[in-house]
Amino acid sequence: MATHPRRITRALLSVSDKTGLVEFAKALAGYSIELVSTGGTAKTLKDAGLKVIDVAELTGFPEMMDGRVKTLHPKVHGGLLAIRADKDHAASMQAHGIKAIDLLVVNLYPFEETVAKGAAYDDCVENIDIGGPAMIAPPPRTTAM
């Protein structure tokens, strides 16, 4: 555990259920937290007048394959998983232009609900979330071993 709190400077928001999203993002922006987002989430935030960095701008790659591939990139996962106190991790971040992501806001596609409704096979497949679960991981150690 960290011995002191770290200031949150960058947040990645990627949600399927956008309930309360705009209000939450406005609160983050009120603390000068940089907002990074994906697809529909980014659009919702931009439509609300918030400054948002699209994940495609962050990674240098467009969302592709109907939005199936957007967050599976080292600039996202490196920003989430880097151990900040580890000199090698810090050097890798520096060398590859990876900025830390301090806060992740994600909820997963409603796969179970979609299946329970008896949706068609193709609709069920579209609700299998890969990127969201890939970003959810135990927090990295705060000190190098």
mmCIF file of N, CA and C in Angstrom:
data_model
loop_
_atom_site.group_PDB
_atom_site.id
_atom_site.type_symbol
_atom_site.label_atom_id
_atom_site.label_comp_id
_atom_site.label_asym_id
_atom_site.label_seq_id
_atom_site.Cartn_x
_atom_site.Cartn_y
_atom_site.Cartn_z
ATOM 1 N N MET A 1 0.842 -1.183 0.000
ATOM 2 C CA MET A 1 0.000 0.000 0.000
ATOM 3 C C MET A 1 0.883 1.241 0.000
ATOM 4 N N ALA A 2 0.393 2.265 -0.674
ATOM 5 C CA ALA A 2 1.111 3.538 -0.695
ATOM 6 C C ALA A 2 1.076 4.150 0.697
ATOM 7 N N THR A 3 2.140 4.833 1.044
ATOM 8 C CA THR A 3 2.187 5.458 2.358
ATOM 9 C C THR A 3 1.548 6.836 2.334
ATOM 10 N N HIS A 4 1.277 7.351 1.162
ATOM 11 C CA HIS A 4 0.624 8.649 1.032
ATOM 12 C C HIS A 4 -0.243 8.625 -0.224
ATOM 13 N N PRO A 5 -1.317 9.388 -0.221
ATOM 14 C CA PRO A 5 -2.178 9.387 -1.410
ATOM 15 C C PRO A 5 -1.475 10.070 -2.586
ATOM 16 N N ARG A 6 -1.766 9.591 -3.758
ATOM 17 C CA ARG A 6 -1.218 10.168 -4.982
ATOM 18 C C ARG A 6 -2.314 11.004 -5.641
ATOM 19 N N ARG A 7 -1.951 12.164 -6.109
ATOM 20 C CA ARG A 7 -2.907 13.028 -6.792
ATOM 21 C C ARG A 7 -3.320 12.390 -8.113
ATOM 22 N N ILE A 8 -4.592 12.381 -8.385
ATOM 23 C CA ILE A 8 -5.116 11.872 -9.646
ATOM 24 C C ILE A 8 -5.031 12.997 -10.666
ATOM 25 N N THR A 9 -4.316 12.741 -11.757
ATOM 26 C CA THR A 9 -4.175 13.758 -12.794
ATOM 27 C C THR A 9 -4.800 13.333 -14.118
ATOM 28 N N ARG A 10 -5.006 12.017 -14.293
ATOM 29 C CA ARG A 10 -5.568 11.516 -15.550
ATOM 30 C C ARG A 10 -6.498 10.351 -15.257
ATOM 31 N N ALA A 11 -7.675 10.387 -15.885
ATOM 32 C CA ALA A 11 -8.662 9.319 -15.709
ATOM 33 C C ALA A 11 -9.088 8.795 -17.073
ATOM 34 N N LEU A 12 -9.268 7.495 -17.151
ATOM 35 C CA LEU A 12 -9.810 6.853 -18.347
ATOM 36 C C LEU A 12 -11.225 6.407 -18.032
ATOM 37 N N LEU A 13 -12.172 6.900 -18.822
ATOM 38 C CA LEU A 13 -13.579 6.558 -18.634
ATOM 39 C C LEU A 13 -14.059 5.798 -19.863
ATOM 40 N N SER A 14 -14.602 4.607 -19.656
ATOM 41 C CA SER A 14 -15.083 3.773 -20.745
ATOM 42 C C SER A 14 -16.232 2.931 -20.211
ATOM 43 N N VAL A 15 -17.456 3.392 -20.436
ATOM 44 C CA VAL A 15 -18.608 2.742 -19.815
ATOM 45 C C VAL A 15 -19.701 2.432 -20.830
ATOM 46 N N SER A 16 -20.391 1.339 -20.600
ATOM 47 C CA SER A 16 -21.559 1.025 -21.422
ATOM 48 C C SER A 16 -22.805 1.660 -20.803
ATOM 49 N N ASP A 17 -22.922 1.618 -19.486
ATOM 50 C CA ASP A 17 -24.029 2.270 -18.775
ATOM 51 C C ASP A 17 -23.560 3.671 -18.392
ATOM 52 N N LYS A 18 -24.137 4.667 -19.017
ATOM 53 C CA LYS A 18 -23.680 6.040 -18.835
ATOM 54 C C LYS A 18 -24.445 6.812 -17.764
ATOM 55 N N THR A 19 -25.197 6.105 -16.931
ATOM 56 C CA THR A 19 -25.941 6.741 -15.851
ATOM 57 C C THR A 19 -24.977 7.493 -14.932
ATOM 58 N N GLY A 20 -25.192 8.788 -14.767
ATOM 59 C CA GLY A 20 -24.371 9.607 -13.881
ATOM 60 C C GLY A 20 -22.998 9.960 -14.424
ATOM 61 N N LEU A 21 -22.708 9.524 -15.633
ATOM 62 C CA LEU A 21 -21.379 9.732 -16.221
ATOM 63 C C LEU A 21 -21.009 11.207 -16.327
ATOM 64 N N VAL A 22 -21.883 12.004 -16.900
ATOM 65 C CA VAL A 22 -21.561 13.411 -17.142
ATOM 66 C C VAL A 22 -21.297 14.143 -15.835
ATOM 67 N N GLU A 23 -22.139 13.923 -14.843
ATOM 68 C CA GLU A 23 -21.955 14.589 -13.552
ATOM 69 C C GLU A 23 -20.631 14.179 -12.908
ATOM 70 N N PHE A 24 -20.325 12.896 -12.978
ATOM 71 C CA PHE A 24 -19.074 12.399 -12.408
ATOM 72 C C PHE A 24 -17.881 12.994 -13.138
ATOM 73 N N ALA A 25 -17.927 12.998 -14.463
ATOM 74 C CA ALA A 25 -16.823 13.535 -15.260
ATOM 75 C C ALA A 25 -16.651 15.034 -15.019
ATOM 76 N N LYS A 26 -17.755 15.753 -14.858
ATOM 77 C CA LYS A 26 -17.654 17.182 -14.548
ATOM 78 C C LYS A 26 -16.963 17.389 -13.200
ATOM 79 N N ALA A 27 -17.257 16.539 -12.241
ATOM 80 C CA ALA A 27 -16.602 16.643 -10.938
ATOM 81 C C ALA A 27 -15.101 16.390 -11.082
ATOM 82 N N LEU A 28 -14.727 15.381 -11.871
ATOM 83 C CA LEU A 28 -13.306 15.112 -12.101
ATOM 84 C C LEU A 28 -12.642 16.312 -12.772
ATOM 85 N N ALA A 29 -13.284 16.828 -13.812
ATOM 86 C CA ALA A 29 -12.729 17.979 -14.533
ATOM 87 C C ALA A 29 -12.593 19.189 -13.612
ATOM 88 N N GLY A 30 -13.490 19.312 -12.651
ATOM 89 C CA GLY A 30 -13.423 20.400 -11.682
ATOM 90 C C GLY A 30 -12.174 20.342 -10.816
ATOM 91 N N TYR A 31 -11.554 19.175 -10.742
ATOM 92 C CA TYR A 31 -10.292 19.006 -10.019
ATOM 93 C C TYR A 31 -9.101 19.007 -10.982
ATOM 94 N N SER A 32 -9.331 19.486 -12.196
ATOM 95 C CA SER A 32 -8.295 19.559 -13.244
ATOM 96 C C SER A 32 -7.743 18.186 -13.596
ATOM 97 N N ILE A 33 -8.591 17.182 -13.556
ATOM 98 C CA ILE A 33 -8.197 15.834 -13.953
ATOM 99 C C ILE A 33 -8.441 15.697 -15.448
ATOM 100 N N GLU A 34 -7.404 15.275 -16.179
ATOM 101 C CA GLU A 34 -7.498 15.084 -17.613
ATOM 102 C C GLU A 34 -8.373 13.860 -17.890
ATOM 103 N N LEU A 35 -9.308 14.005 -18.803
ATOM 104 C CA LEU A 35 -10.234 12.925 -19.131
ATOM 105 C C LEU A 35 -9.833 12.281 -20.457
ATOM 106 N N VAL A 36 -9.703 10.962 -20.427
ATOM 107 C CA VAL A 36 -9.457 10.164 -21.625
ATOM 108 C C VAL A 36 -10.649 9.234 -21.743
ATOM 109 N N SER A 37 -11.127 9.025 -22.972
ATOM 110 C CA SER A 37 -12.312 8.208 -23.094
ATOM 111 C C SER A 37 -12.378 7.512 -24.446
ATOM 112 N N THR A 38 -13.375 6.646 -24.571
ATOM 113 C CA THR A 38 -13.560 5.827 -25.762
ATOM 114 C C THR A 38 -14.921 6.050 -26.395
ATOM 115 N N GLY A 39 -14.990 5.869 -27.684
ATOM 116 C CA GLY A 39 -16.230 5.808 -28.450
ATOM 117 C C GLY A 39 -17.405 6.608 -27.953
ATOM 118 N N GLY A 40 -18.470 5.879 -27.604
ATOM 119 C CA GLY A 40 -19.706 6.500 -27.160
ATOM 120 C C GLY A 40 -19.554 7.275 -25.867
ATOM 121 N N THR A 41 -18.668 6.816 -25.006
ATOM 122 C CA THR A 41 -18.426 7.526 -23.752
ATOM 123 C C THR A 41 -17.800 8.885 -24.049
ATOM 124 N N ALA A 42 -16.810 8.915 -24.941
ATOM 125 C CA ALA A 42 -16.176 10.178 -25.324
ATOM 126 C C ALA A 42 -17.196 11.118 -25.960
ATOM 127 N N LYS A 43 -18.048 10.579 -26.811
ATOM 128 C CA LYS A 43 -19.064 11.408 -27.467
ATOM 129 C C LYS A 43 -20.004 12.017 -26.444
ATOM 130 N N THR A 44 -20.455 11.226 -25.490
ATOM 131 C CA THR A 44 -21.352 11.727 -24.453
ATOM 132 C C THR A 44 -20.694 12.867 -23.680
ATOM 133 N N LEU A 45 -19.431 12.697 -23.332
ATOM 134 C CA LEU A 45 -18.722 13.722 -22.566
ATOM 135 C C LEU A 45 -18.484 14.979 -23.400
ATOM 136 N N LYS A 46 -18.097 14.801 -24.657
ATOM 137 C CA LYS A 46 -17.880 15.950 -25.538
ATOM 138 C C LYS A 46 -19.187 16.701 -25.775
ATOM 139 N N ASP A 47 -20.282 15.956 -25.971
ATOM 140 C CA ASP A 47 -21.592 16.585 -26.166
ATOM 141 C C ASP A 47 -22.013 17.394 -24.948
ATOM 142 N N ALA A 48 -21.498 17.027 -23.774
ATOM 143 C CA ALA A 48 -21.797 17.753 -22.537
ATOM 144 C C ALA A 48 -20.845 18.937 -22.341
ATOM 145 N N GLY A 49 -19.962 19.152 -23.319
ATOM 146 C CA GLY A 49 -19.061 20.292 -23.257
ATOM 147 C C GLY A 49 -17.760 20.052 -22.522
ATOM 148 N N LEU A 50 -17.457 18.810 -22.220
ATOM 149 C CA LEU A 50 -16.220 18.491 -21.510
ATOM 150 C C LEU A 50 -15.066 18.274 -22.487
ATOM 151 N N LYS A 51 -13.873 18.646 -22.066
ATOM 152 C CA LYS A 51 -12.668 18.403 -22.850
ATOM 153 C C LYS A 51 -12.253 16.960 -22.605
ATOM 154 N N VAL A 52 -12.139 16.197 -23.687
ATOM 155 C CA VAL A 52 -11.841 14.774 -23.590
ATOM 156 C C VAL A 52 -10.785 14.417 -24.631
ATOM 157 N N ILE A 53 -9.813 13.625 -24.223
ATOM 158 C CA ILE A 53 -8.857 13.062 -25.165
ATOM 159 C C ILE A 53 -9.404 11.707 -25.576
ATOM 160 N N ASP A 54 -9.653 11.540 -26.861
ATOM 161 C CA ASP A 54 -10.140 10.251 -27.343
ATOM 162 C C ASP A 54 -9.006 9.239 -27.261
ATOM 163 N N VAL A 55 -9.330 8.013 -26.877
ATOM 164 C CA VAL A 55 -8.301 6.979 -26.737
ATOM 165 C C VAL A 55 -7.541 6.770 -28.049
ATOM 166 N N ALA A 56 -8.193 7.015 -29.173
ATOM 167 C CA ALA A 56 -7.508 6.900 -30.460
ATOM 168 C C ALA A 56 -6.400 7.944 -30.578
ATOM 169 N N GLU A 57 -6.621 9.121 -30.033
ATOM 170 C CA GLU A 57 -5.588 10.156 -30.011
ATOM 171 C C GLU A 57 -4.445 9.729 -29.084
ATOM 172 N N LEU A 58 -4.795 9.123 -27.970
ATOM 173 C CA LEU A 58 -3.796 8.656 -27.010
ATOM 174 C C LEU A 58 -2.906 7.572 -27.613
ATOM 175 N N THR A 59 -3.513 6.613 -28.305
ATOM 176 C CA THR A 59 -2.771 5.462 -28.822
ATOM 177 C C THR A 59 -2.161 5.698 -30.198
ATOM 178 N N GLY A 60 -2.734 6.629 -30.945
ATOM 179 C CA GLY A 60 -2.293 6.820 -32.319
ATOM 180 C C GLY A 60 -2.922 5.832 -33.283
ATOM 181 N N PHE A 61 -3.897 5.064 -32.792
ATOM 182 C CA PHE A 61 -4.623 4.104 -33.621
ATOM 183 C C PHE A 61 -6.113 4.392 -33.521
ATOM 184 N N PRO A 62 -6.831 4.315 -34.637
ATOM 185 C CA PRO A 62 -8.275 4.525 -34.568
ATOM 186 C C PRO A 62 -8.973 3.321 -33.942
ATOM 187 N N GLU A 63 -10.157 3.579 -33.383
ATOM 188 C CA GLU A 63 -10.991 2.435 -33.008
ATOM 189 C C GLU A 63 -11.244 1.684 -34.300
ATOM 190 N N MET A 64 -11.245 0.367 -34.226
ATOM 191 C CA MET A 64 -11.450 -0.409 -35.447
ATOM 192 C C MET A 64 -12.325 -1.618 -35.179
ATOM 193 N N MET A 65 -12.709 -2.253 -36.249
ATOM 194 C CA MET A 65 -13.522 -3.456 -36.183
ATOM 195 C C MET A 65 -14.792 -3.209 -35.377
ATOM 196 N N ASP A 66 -15.503 -2.162 -35.792
ATOM 197 C CA ASP A 66 -16.766 -1.768 -35.150
ATOM 198 C C ASP A 66 -16.591 -1.465 -33.667
ATOM 199 N N GLY A 67 -15.438 -0.903 -33.295
ATOM 200 C CA GLY A 67 -15.196 -0.533 -31.907
ATOM 201 C C GLY A 67 -14.691 -1.670 -31.038
ATOM 202 N N ARG A 68 -14.469 -2.827 -31.622
ATOM 203 C CA ARG A 68 -14.006 -3.973 -30.828
ATOM 204 C C ARG A 68 -12.571 -3.793 -30.358
ATOM 205 N N VAL A 69 -11.783 -3.041 -31.115
ATOM 206 C CA VAL A 69 -10.389 -2.838 -30.757
ATOM 207 C C VAL A 69 -10.162 -1.345 -30.542
ATOM 208 N N LYS A 70 -9.966 -0.971 -29.287
ATOM 209 C CA LYS A 70 -9.704 0.433 -28.973
ATOM 210 C C LYS A 70 -8.802 0.597 -27.764
ATOM 211 N N THR A 71 -8.996 -0.144 -26.708
ATOM 212 C CA THR A 71 -8.188 0.049 -25.501
ATOM 213 C C THR A 71 -7.078 -0.980 -25.360
ATOM 214 N N LEU A 72 -7.040 -1.980 -26.218
ATOM 215 C CA LEU A 72 -6.009 -3.013 -26.126
ATOM 216 C C LEU A 72 -4.727 -2.484 -26.759
ATOM 217 N N HIS A 73 -4.000 -1.677 -25.991
ATOM 218 C CA HIS A 73 -2.817 -0.998 -26.508
ATOM 219 C C HIS A 73 -1.868 -0.696 -25.350
ATOM 220 N N PRO A 74 -0.545 -0.750 -25.581
ATOM 221 C CA PRO A 74 0.412 -0.468 -24.502
ATOM 222 C C PRO A 74 0.272 0.922 -23.880
ATOM 223 N N LYS A 75 -0.188 1.905 -24.644
ATOM 224 C CA LYS A 75 -0.329 3.240 -24.057
ATOM 225 C C LYS A 75 -1.492 3.299 -23.075
ATOM 226 N N VAL A 76 -2.404 2.362 -23.178
ATOM 227 C CA VAL A 76 -3.484 2.261 -22.196
ATOM 228 C C VAL A 76 -3.031 1.364 -21.047
ATOM 229 N N HIS A 77 -2.661 0.134 -21.359
ATOM 230 C CA HIS A 77 -2.322 -0.827 -20.307
ATOM 231 C C HIS A 77 -1.029 -0.462 -19.581
ATOM 232 N N GLY A 78 -0.065 0.099 -20.299
ATOM 233 C CA GLY A 78 1.146 0.569 -19.638
ATOM 234 C C GLY A 78 0.843 1.699 -18.668
ATOM 235 N N GLY A 79 -0.067 2.587 -19.067
ATOM 236 C CA GLY A 79 -0.465 3.688 -18.195
ATOM 237 C C GLY A 79 -1.201 3.221 -16.955
ATOM 238 N N LEU A 80 -1.917 2.115 -17.070
ATOM 239 C CA LEU A 80 -2.659 1.562 -15.935
ATOM 240 C C LEU A 80 -1.796 0.672 -15.040
ATOM 241 N N LEU A 81 -0.911 -0.104 -15.625
ATOM 242 C CA LEU A 81 -0.228 -1.164 -14.889
ATOM 243 C C LEU A 81 1.186 -0.832 -14.421
ATOM 244 N N ALA A 82 1.760 0.243 -14.911
ATOM 245 C CA ALA A 82 3.134 0.563 -14.535
ATOM 246 C C ALA A 82 3.268 0.753 -13.031
ATOM 247 N N ILE A 83 4.330 0.218 -12.499
ATOM 248 C CA ILE A 83 4.665 0.439 -11.086
ATOM 249 C C ILE A 83 5.521 1.698 -11.061
ATOM 250 N N ARG A 84 4.966 2.749 -10.552
ATOM 251 C CA ARG A 84 5.600 4.063 -10.657
ATOM 252 C C ARG A 84 6.938 4.136 -9.936
ATOM 253 N N ALA A 85 7.092 3.388 -8.858
ATOM 254 C CA ALA A 85 8.338 3.431 -8.092
ATOM 255 C C ALA A 85 9.427 2.547 -8.699
ATOM 256 N N ASP A 86 9.089 1.791 -9.721
ATOM 257 C CA ASP A 86 10.047 0.907 -10.376
ATOM 258 C C ASP A 86 10.770 1.691 -11.466
ATOM 259 N N LYS A 87 12.082 1.830 -11.336
ATOM 260 C CA LYS A 87 12.870 2.632 -12.282
ATOM 261 C C LYS A 87 12.770 2.099 -13.709
ATOM 262 N N ASP A 88 12.723 0.776 -13.858
ATOM 263 C CA ASP A 88 12.613 0.194 -15.195
ATOM 264 C C ASP A 88 11.255 0.503 -15.828
ATOM 265 N N HIS A 89 10.206 0.439 -15.028
ATOM 266 C CA HIS A 89 8.879 0.783 -15.537
ATOM 267 C C HIS A 89 8.848 2.253 -15.951
ATOM 268 N N ALA A 90 9.384 3.114 -15.091
ATOM 269 C CA ALA A 90 9.410 4.548 -15.393
ATOM 270 C C ALA A 90 10.201 4.814 -16.669
ATOM 271 N N ALA A 91 11.317 4.112 -16.842
ATOM 272 C CA ALA A 91 12.131 4.283 -18.043
ATOM 273 C C ALA A 91 11.371 3.822 -19.289
ATOM 274 N N SER A 92 10.644 2.726 -19.182
ATOM 275 C CA SER A 92 9.839 2.243 -20.309
ATOM 276 C C SER A 92 8.744 3.236 -20.667
ATOM 277 N N MET A 93 8.106 3.781 -19.635
ATOM 278 C CA MET A 93 7.059 4.782 -19.890
ATOM 279 C C MET A 93 7.659 5.978 -20.625
ATOM 280 N N GLN A 94 8.794 6.441 -20.155
ATOM 281 C CA GLN A 94 9.464 7.583 -20.772
ATOM 282 C C GLN A 94 9.855 7.271 -22.214
ATOM 283 N N ALA A 95 10.454 6.122 -22.425
ATOM 284 C CA ALA A 95 10.948 5.738 -23.748
ATOM 285 C C ALA A 95 9.827 5.595 -24.773
ATOM 286 N N HIS A 96 8.648 5.185 -24.308
ATOM 287 C CA HIS A 96 7.554 4.909 -25.230
ATOM 288 C C HIS A 96 6.424 5.940 -25.171
ATOM 289 N N GLY A 97 6.659 7.025 -24.472
ATOM 290 C CA GLY A 97 5.658 8.095 -24.414
ATOM 291 C C GLY A 97 4.369 7.682 -23.740
ATOM 292 N N ILE A 98 4.482 6.870 -22.704
ATOM 293 C CA ILE A 98 3.303 6.397 -21.980
ATOM 294 C C ILE A 98 3.085 7.275 -20.756
ATOM 295 N N LYS A 99 1.897 7.859 -20.676
ATOM 296 C CA LYS A 99 1.540 8.659 -19.504
ATOM 297 C C LYS A 99 0.717 7.805 -18.547
ATOM 298 N N ALA A 100 0.929 8.028 -17.277
ATOM 299 C CA ALA A 100 0.198 7.271 -16.257
ATOM 300 C C ALA A 100 -1.295 7.571 -16.315
ATOM 301 N N ILE A 101 -2.077 6.548 -16.053
ATOM 302 C CA ILE A 101 -3.526 6.686 -15.878
ATOM 303 C C ILE A 101 -3.789 6.364 -14.417
ATOM 304 N N ASP A 102 -4.265 7.361 -13.681
ATOM 305 C CA ASP A 102 -4.419 7.243 -12.230
ATOM 306 C C ASP A 102 -5.752 6.655 -11.801
ATOM 307 N N LEU A 103 -6.765 6.795 -12.644
ATOM 308 C CA LEU A 103 -8.107 6.371 -12.277
ATOM 309 C C LEU A 103 -8.762 5.728 -13.484
ATOM 310 N N LEU A 104 -9.343 4.565 -13.287
ATOM 311 C CA LEU A 104 -10.080 3.868 -14.343
ATOM 312 C C LEU A 104 -11.541 3.809 -13.940
ATOM 313 N N VAL A 105 -12.409 4.255 -14.844
ATOM 314 C CA VAL A 105 -13.855 4.189 -14.631
ATOM 315 C C VAL A 105 -14.412 3.331 -15.761
ATOM 316 N N VAL A 106 -14.861 2.133 -15.406
ATOM 317 C CA VAL A 106 -15.329 1.200 -16.425
ATOM 318 C C VAL A 106 -16.483 0.387 -15.862
ATOM 319 N N ASN A 107 -17.457 0.130 -16.701
ATOM 320 C CA ASN A 107 -18.430 -0.909 -16.397
ATOM 321 C C ASN A 107 -18.533 -1.764 -17.651
ATOM 322 N N LEU A 108 -18.905 -2.987 -17.492
ATOM 323 C CA LEU A 108 -18.801 -3.952 -18.576
ATOM 324 C C LEU A 108 -20.082 -4.037 -19.385
ATOM 325 N N TYR A 109 -19.930 -4.506 -20.609
ATOM 326 C CA TYR A 109 -21.097 -4.713 -21.460
ATOM 327 C C TYR A 109 -22.068 -5.646 -20.752
ATOM 328 N N PRO A 110 -23.353 -5.452 -20.976
ATOM 329 C CA PRO A 110 -24.369 -6.254 -20.268
ATOM 330 C C PRO A 110 -24.593 -7.628 -20.901
ATOM 331 N N PHE A 111 -23.563 -8.453 -20.921
ATOM 332 C CA PHE A 111 -23.643 -9.762 -21.556
ATOM 333 C C PHE A 111 -24.734 -10.632 -20.943
ATOM 334 N N GLU A 112 -24.710 -10.786 -19.613
ATOM 335 C CA GLU A 112 -25.678 -11.672 -18.960
ATOM 336 C C GLU A 112 -27.108 -11.221 -19.218
ATOM 337 N N GLU A 113 -27.344 -9.913 -19.130
ATOM 338 C CA GLU A 113 -28.692 -9.391 -19.367
ATOM 339 C C GLU A 113 -29.128 -9.627 -20.816
ATOM 340 N N THR A 114 -28.181 -9.472 -21.729
ATOM 341 C CA THR A 114 -28.488 -9.674 -23.152
ATOM 342 C C THR A 114 -28.885 -11.121 -23.408
ATOM 343 N N VAL A 115 -28.126 -12.059 -22.840
ATOM 344 C CA VAL A 115 -28.437 -13.478 -23.003
ATOM 345 C C VAL A 115 -29.770 -13.804 -22.339
ATOM 346 N N ALA A 116 -29.985 -13.271 -21.126
ATOM 347 C CA ALA A 116 -31.214 -13.553 -20.380
ATOM 348 C C ALA A 116 -32.457 -13.072 -21.126
ATOM 349 N N LYS A 117 -32.298 -12.012 -21.917
ATOM 350 C CA LYS A 117 -33.431 -11.495 -22.697
ATOM 351 C C LYS A 117 -33.726 -12.368 -23.906
ATOM 352 N N GLY A 118 -32.881 -13.363 -24.151
ATOM 353 C CA GLY A 118 -33.088 -14.237 -25.304
ATOM 354 C C GLY A 118 -32.650 -13.593 -26.608
ATOM 355 N N ALA A 119 -31.674 -12.693 -26.534
ATOM 356 C CA ALA A 119 -31.197 -11.988 -27.724
ATOM 357 C C ALA A 119 -30.600 -12.973 -28.725
ATOM 358 N N ALA A 120 -30.555 -12.545 -29.955
ATOM 359 C CA ALA A 120 -29.963 -13.343 -31.020
ATOM 360 C C ALA A 120 -28.479 -13.569 -30.730
ATOM 361 N N TYR A 121 -27.958 -14.642 -31.279
ATOM 362 C CA TYR A 121 -26.557 -15.016 -31.077
ATOM 363 C C TYR A 121 -25.613 -13.845 -31.369
ATOM 364 N N ASP A 122 -25.806 -13.175 -32.512
ATOM 365 C CA ASP A 122 -24.913 -12.075 -32.897
ATOM 366 C C ASP A 122 -24.953 -10.940 -31.874
ATOM 367 N N ASP A 123 -26.119 -10.646 -31.327
ATOM 368 C CA ASP A 123 -26.233 -9.609 -30.297
ATOM 369 C C ASP A 123 -25.500 -10.038 -29.023
ATOM 370 N N CYS A 124 -25.605 -11.296 -28.693
ATOM 371 C CA CYS A 124 -24.898 -11.804 -27.510
ATOM 372 C C CYS A 124 -23.392 -11.676 -27.697
ATOM 373 N N VAL A 125 -22.905 -12.058 -28.868
ATOM 374 C CA VAL A 125 -21.475 -11.960 -29.149
ATOM 375 C C VAL A 125 -21.013 -10.507 -29.054
ATOM 376 N N GLU A 126 -21.802 -9.575 -29.541
ATOM 377 C CA GLU A 126 -21.441 -8.151 -29.477
ATOM 378 C C GLU A 126 -21.340 -7.656 -28.036
ATOM 379 N N ASN A 127 -21.938 -8.359 -27.106
ATOM 380 C CA ASN A 127 -21.908 -7.947 -25.703
ATOM 381 C C ASN A 127 -20.884 -8.717 -24.873
ATOM 382 N N ILE A 128 -19.981 -9.405 -25.542
ATOM 383 C CA ILE A 128 -18.845 -10.005 -24.844
ATOM 384 C C ILE A 128 -17.788 -8.911 -24.758
ATOM 385 N N ASP A 129 -17.450 -8.530 -23.550
ATOM 386 C CA ASP A 129 -16.509 -7.426 -23.330
ATOM 387 C C ASP A 129 -15.103 -7.986 -23.143
ATOM 388 N N ILE A 130 -14.183 -7.535 -23.953
ATOM 389 C CA ILE A 130 -12.783 -7.948 -23.842
ATOM 390 C C ILE A 130 -11.951 -6.815 -23.243
ATOM 391 N N GLY A 131 -12.088 -5.619 -23.795
ATOM 392 C CA GLY A 131 -11.279 -4.488 -23.357
ATOM 393 C C GLY A 131 -11.526 -4.089 -21.918
ATOM 394 N N GLY A 132 -12.786 -4.051 -21.504
ATOM 395 C CA GLY A 132 -13.114 -3.662 -20.122
ATOM 396 C C GLY A 132 -12.464 -4.577 -19.097
ATOM 397 N N PRO A 133 -12.697 -5.892 -19.185
ATOM 398 C CA PRO A 133 -12.061 -6.787 -18.217
ATOM 399 C C PRO A 133 -10.536 -6.758 -18.296
ATOM 400 N N ALA A 134 -9.990 -6.543 -19.494
ATOM 401 C CA ALA A 134 -8.532 -6.504 -19.622
ATOM 402 C C ALA A 134 -7.944 -5.328 -18.849
ATOM 403 N N MET A 135 -8.708 -4.230 -18.731
ATOM 404 C CA MET A 135 -8.209 -3.068 -17.996
ATOM 405 C C MET A 135 -8.368 -3.225 -16.495
ATOM 406 N N ILE A 136 -9.294 -4.080 -16.072
ATOM 407 C CA ILE A 136 -9.520 -4.282 -14.647
ATOM 408 C C ILE A 136 -8.513 -5.310 -14.151
ATOM 409 N N ALA A 137 -7.627 -4.877 -13.342
ATOM 410 C CA ALA A 137 -6.578 -5.757 -12.812
ATOM 411 C C ALA A 137 -6.264 -5.302 -11.402
ATOM 412 N N PRO A 138 -5.648 -6.153 -10.623
ATOM 413 C CA PRO A 138 -5.231 -5.697 -9.294
ATOM 414 C C PRO A 138 -4.309 -4.495 -9.450
ATOM 415 N N PRO A 139 -4.376 -3.557 -8.541
ATOM 416 C CA PRO A 139 -3.479 -2.400 -8.652
ATOM 417 C C PRO A 139 -2.029 -2.850 -8.534
ATOM 418 N N PRO A 140 -1.151 -2.185 -9.290
ATOM 419 C CA PRO A 140 0.256 -2.576 -9.212
ATOM 420 C C PRO A 140 0.852 -2.253 -7.836
ATOM 421 N N ARG A 141 1.916 -2.986 -7.516
ATOM 422 C CA ARG A 141 2.639 -2.668 -6.289
ATOM 423 C C ARG A 141 3.135 -1.247 -6.396
ATOM 424 N N THR A 142 3.245 -0.565 -5.286
ATOM 425 C CA THR A 142 3.726 0.811 -5.321
ATOM 426 C C THR A 142 5.213 0.907 -5.093
ATOM 427 N N THR A 143 5.843 -0.205 -4.753
ATOM 428 C CA THR A 143 7.296 -0.210 -4.579
ATOM 429 C C THR A 143 7.884 -1.380 -5.338
ATOM 430 N N ALA A 144 9.093 -1.189 -5.794
ATOM 431 C CA ALA A 144 9.784 -2.271 -6.505
ATOM 432 C C ALA A 144 10.284 -3.278 -5.470
ATOM 433 N N MET A 145 10.324 -4.522 -5.851
ATOM 434 C CA MET A 145 10.818 -5.566 -4.943
ATOM 435 C C MET A 145 12.281 -5.797 -5.190
#
